[in-house]
Short mmCIF file of C-alpha atoms and ligand atoms in Angstrom, two decimals:
data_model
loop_
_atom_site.label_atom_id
_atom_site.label_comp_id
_atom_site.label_asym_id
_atom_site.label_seq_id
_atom_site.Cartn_x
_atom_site.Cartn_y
_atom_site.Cartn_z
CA UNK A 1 6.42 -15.36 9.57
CA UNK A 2 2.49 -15.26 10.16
CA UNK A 3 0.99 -13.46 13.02
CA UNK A 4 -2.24 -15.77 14.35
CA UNK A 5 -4.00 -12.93 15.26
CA UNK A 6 -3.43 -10.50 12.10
CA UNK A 7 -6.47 -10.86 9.61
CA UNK A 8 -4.88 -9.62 6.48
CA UNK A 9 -2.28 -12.56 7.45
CA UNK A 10 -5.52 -14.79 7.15
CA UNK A 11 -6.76 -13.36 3.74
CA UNK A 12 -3.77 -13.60 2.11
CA UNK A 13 -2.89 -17.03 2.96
CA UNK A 14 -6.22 -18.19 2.33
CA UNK A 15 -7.70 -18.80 5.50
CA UNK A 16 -10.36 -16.39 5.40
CA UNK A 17 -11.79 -15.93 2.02
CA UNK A 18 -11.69 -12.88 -0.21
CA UNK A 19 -12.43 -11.20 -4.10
CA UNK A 20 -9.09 -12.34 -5.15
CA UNK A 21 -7.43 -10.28 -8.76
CA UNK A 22 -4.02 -11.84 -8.09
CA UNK A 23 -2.00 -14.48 -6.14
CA UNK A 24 1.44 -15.60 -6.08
CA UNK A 25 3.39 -17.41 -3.70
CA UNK A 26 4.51 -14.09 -2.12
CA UNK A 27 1.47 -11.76 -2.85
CA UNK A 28 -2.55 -11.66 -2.57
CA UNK A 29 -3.90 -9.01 -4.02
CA UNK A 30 -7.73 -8.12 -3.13
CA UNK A 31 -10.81 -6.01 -3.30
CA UNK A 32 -10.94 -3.68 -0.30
CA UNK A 33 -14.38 -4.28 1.30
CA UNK A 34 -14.58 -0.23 2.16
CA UNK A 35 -13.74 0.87 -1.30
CA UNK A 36 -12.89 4.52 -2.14
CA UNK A 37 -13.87 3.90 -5.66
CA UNK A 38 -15.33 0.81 -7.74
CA UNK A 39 -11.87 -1.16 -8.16
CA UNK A 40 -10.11 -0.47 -5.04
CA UNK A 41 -7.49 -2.87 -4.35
CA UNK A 42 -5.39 -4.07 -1.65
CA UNK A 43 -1.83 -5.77 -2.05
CA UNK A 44 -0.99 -8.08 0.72
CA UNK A 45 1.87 -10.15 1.24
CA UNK A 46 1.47 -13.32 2.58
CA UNK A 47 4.18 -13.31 5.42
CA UNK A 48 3.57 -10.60 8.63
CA UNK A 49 5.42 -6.88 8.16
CA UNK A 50 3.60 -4.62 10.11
CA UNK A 51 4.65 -1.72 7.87
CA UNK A 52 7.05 -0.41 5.77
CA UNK A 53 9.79 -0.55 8.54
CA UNK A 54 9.70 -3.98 8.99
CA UNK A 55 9.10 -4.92 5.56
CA UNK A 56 11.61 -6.53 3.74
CA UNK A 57 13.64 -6.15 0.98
CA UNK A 58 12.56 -8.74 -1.02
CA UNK A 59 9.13 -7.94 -0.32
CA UNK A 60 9.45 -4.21 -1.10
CA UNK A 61 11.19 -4.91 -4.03
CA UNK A 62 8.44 -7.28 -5.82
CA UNK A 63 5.15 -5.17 -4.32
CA UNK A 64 5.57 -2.52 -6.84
CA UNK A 65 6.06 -4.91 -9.99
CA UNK A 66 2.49 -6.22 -8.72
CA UNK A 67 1.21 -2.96 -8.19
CA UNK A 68 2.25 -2.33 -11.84
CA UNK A 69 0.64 -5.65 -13.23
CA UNK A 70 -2.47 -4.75 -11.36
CA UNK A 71 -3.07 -0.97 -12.19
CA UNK A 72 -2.53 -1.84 -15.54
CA UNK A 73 -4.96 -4.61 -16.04
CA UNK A 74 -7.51 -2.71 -14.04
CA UNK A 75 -7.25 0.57 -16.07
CA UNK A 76 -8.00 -1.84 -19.33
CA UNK A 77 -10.92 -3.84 -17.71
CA UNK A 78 -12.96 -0.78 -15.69
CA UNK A 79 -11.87 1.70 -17.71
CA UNK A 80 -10.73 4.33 -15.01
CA UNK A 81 -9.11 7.78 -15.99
CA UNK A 82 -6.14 7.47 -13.46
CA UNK A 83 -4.73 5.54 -10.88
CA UNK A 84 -3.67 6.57 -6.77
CA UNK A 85 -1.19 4.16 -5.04
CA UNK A 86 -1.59 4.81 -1.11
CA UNK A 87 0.76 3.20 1.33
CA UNK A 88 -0.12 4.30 4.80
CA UNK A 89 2.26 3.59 8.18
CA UNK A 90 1.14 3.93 11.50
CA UNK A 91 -1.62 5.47 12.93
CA UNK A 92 -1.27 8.79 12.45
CA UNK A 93 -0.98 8.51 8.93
CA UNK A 94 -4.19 6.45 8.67
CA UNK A 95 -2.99 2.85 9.39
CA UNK A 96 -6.14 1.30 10.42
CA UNK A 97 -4.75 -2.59 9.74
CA UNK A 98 -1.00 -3.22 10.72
CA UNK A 99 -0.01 -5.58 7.92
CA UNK A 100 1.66 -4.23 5.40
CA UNK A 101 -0.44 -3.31 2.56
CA UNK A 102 -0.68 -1.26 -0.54
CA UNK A 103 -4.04 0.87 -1.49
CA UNK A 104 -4.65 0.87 -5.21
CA UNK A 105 -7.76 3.07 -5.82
CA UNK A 106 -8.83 3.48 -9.00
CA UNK A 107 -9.92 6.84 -10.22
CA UNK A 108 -12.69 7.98 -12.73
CA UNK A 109 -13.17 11.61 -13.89
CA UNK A 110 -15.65 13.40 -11.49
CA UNK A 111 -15.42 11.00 -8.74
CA UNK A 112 -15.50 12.20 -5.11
CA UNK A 113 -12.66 10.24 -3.82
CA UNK A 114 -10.37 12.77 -2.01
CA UNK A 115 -6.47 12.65 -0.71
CA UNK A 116 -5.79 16.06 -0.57
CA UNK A 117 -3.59 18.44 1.78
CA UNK A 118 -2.71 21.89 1.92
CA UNK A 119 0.62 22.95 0.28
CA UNK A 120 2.85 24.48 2.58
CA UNK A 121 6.51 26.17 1.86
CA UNK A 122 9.58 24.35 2.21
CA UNK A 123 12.12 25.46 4.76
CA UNK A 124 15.07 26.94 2.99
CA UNK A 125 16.76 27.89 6.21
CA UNK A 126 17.09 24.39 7.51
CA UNK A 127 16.32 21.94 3.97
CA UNK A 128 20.19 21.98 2.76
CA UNK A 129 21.34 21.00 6.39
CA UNK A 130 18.46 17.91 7.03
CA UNK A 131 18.86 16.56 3.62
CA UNK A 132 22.55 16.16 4.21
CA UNK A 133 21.74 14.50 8.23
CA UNK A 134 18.87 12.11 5.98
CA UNK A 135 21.54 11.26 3.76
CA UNK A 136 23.75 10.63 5.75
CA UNK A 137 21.40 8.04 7.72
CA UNK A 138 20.60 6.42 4.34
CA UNK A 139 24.50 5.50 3.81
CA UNK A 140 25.00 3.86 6.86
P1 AMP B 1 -5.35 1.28 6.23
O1 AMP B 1 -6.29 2.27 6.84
O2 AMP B 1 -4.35 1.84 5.28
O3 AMP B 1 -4.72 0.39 7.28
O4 AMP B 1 -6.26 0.37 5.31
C1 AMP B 1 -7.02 -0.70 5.76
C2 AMP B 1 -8.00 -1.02 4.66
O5 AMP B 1 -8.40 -2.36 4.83
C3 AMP B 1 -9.27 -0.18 4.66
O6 AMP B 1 -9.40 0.46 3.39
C4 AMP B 1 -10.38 -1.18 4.94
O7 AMP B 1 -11.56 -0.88 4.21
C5 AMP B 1 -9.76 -2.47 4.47
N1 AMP B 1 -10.21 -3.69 5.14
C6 AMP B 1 -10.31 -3.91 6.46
N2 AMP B 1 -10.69 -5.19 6.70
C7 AMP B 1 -10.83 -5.78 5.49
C8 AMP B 1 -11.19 -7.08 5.06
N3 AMP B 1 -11.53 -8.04 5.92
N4 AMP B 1 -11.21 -7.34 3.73
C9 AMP B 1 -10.89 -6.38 2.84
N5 AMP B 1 -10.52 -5.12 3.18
C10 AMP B 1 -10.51 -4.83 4.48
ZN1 ZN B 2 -0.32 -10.12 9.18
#
């Protein structure tokens, strides 16, 4: 399904026009027009999942085998040192576009691109107990 009103529906369908690395009949993979570093990438698939929650299977399934092709040509052609895949859901995580996308940013050595938090400690008293309750979730 397409949303009408979703623009990263239009881009990767084609409608609206974009820097295009990759295209497949399920993907469109693009250059970000606010890029965190030269390179930064966008992986789009062509039918509407707002996020990760509504995204399917299939979908999930062949975004990271693109993400993989992509990286991997990009490290060889700009010569980058490293590579951060960013996935963001929602809007308190940073979702600023609610199609399902993937951030590939390209990193070079002394670049001021930053995705940083501060470590915290884990929970010992309650991990054991909400790992199990996850789990259990996951199996049903
Ligand atoms: P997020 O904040 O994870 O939803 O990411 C949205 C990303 O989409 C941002 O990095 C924007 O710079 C980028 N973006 C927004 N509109 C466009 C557009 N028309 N073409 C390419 N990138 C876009
Ligand atoms: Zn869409």
């Amino acid at each position: 399904m397409k949303d009408s009103n979703c623009i990263f529906c239009k881009i990767a369908n084609g409608e609206i026009p974009s820097y295009t690395i990759y295209e497949d009949n399920m993907f469109r993979v693009i250059f970000d027009l606010g890029p965190a570093s030269k390179g930064h990438a966008l992986v789009l698939p062509k039918e509407h999942f707002k996020n990760i929650f509504s995204l399917s299977d299939e979908y999930a399934a062949k975004a990271l085998i693109i993400a993989k092709k992509v990286v991997t040509a990009m490290t060889e052609e700009l010569e980058c040192d490293g590579f951060n895949i960013l996935q963001n859901n929602e809007e308190i995580a940073g979702q600023t576009v609610f199609h399902f996308h993937i951030h590939l940013i390209p990193r070079y050595k002394g670049d001021d691109v930053k995705l940083t938090w501060n470590p915290t400690e884990l929970d010992k008293s309650t991990a054991e107990q909400t790992a199990k309750k996850i789990s259990e979730r996951i199996k049903k």
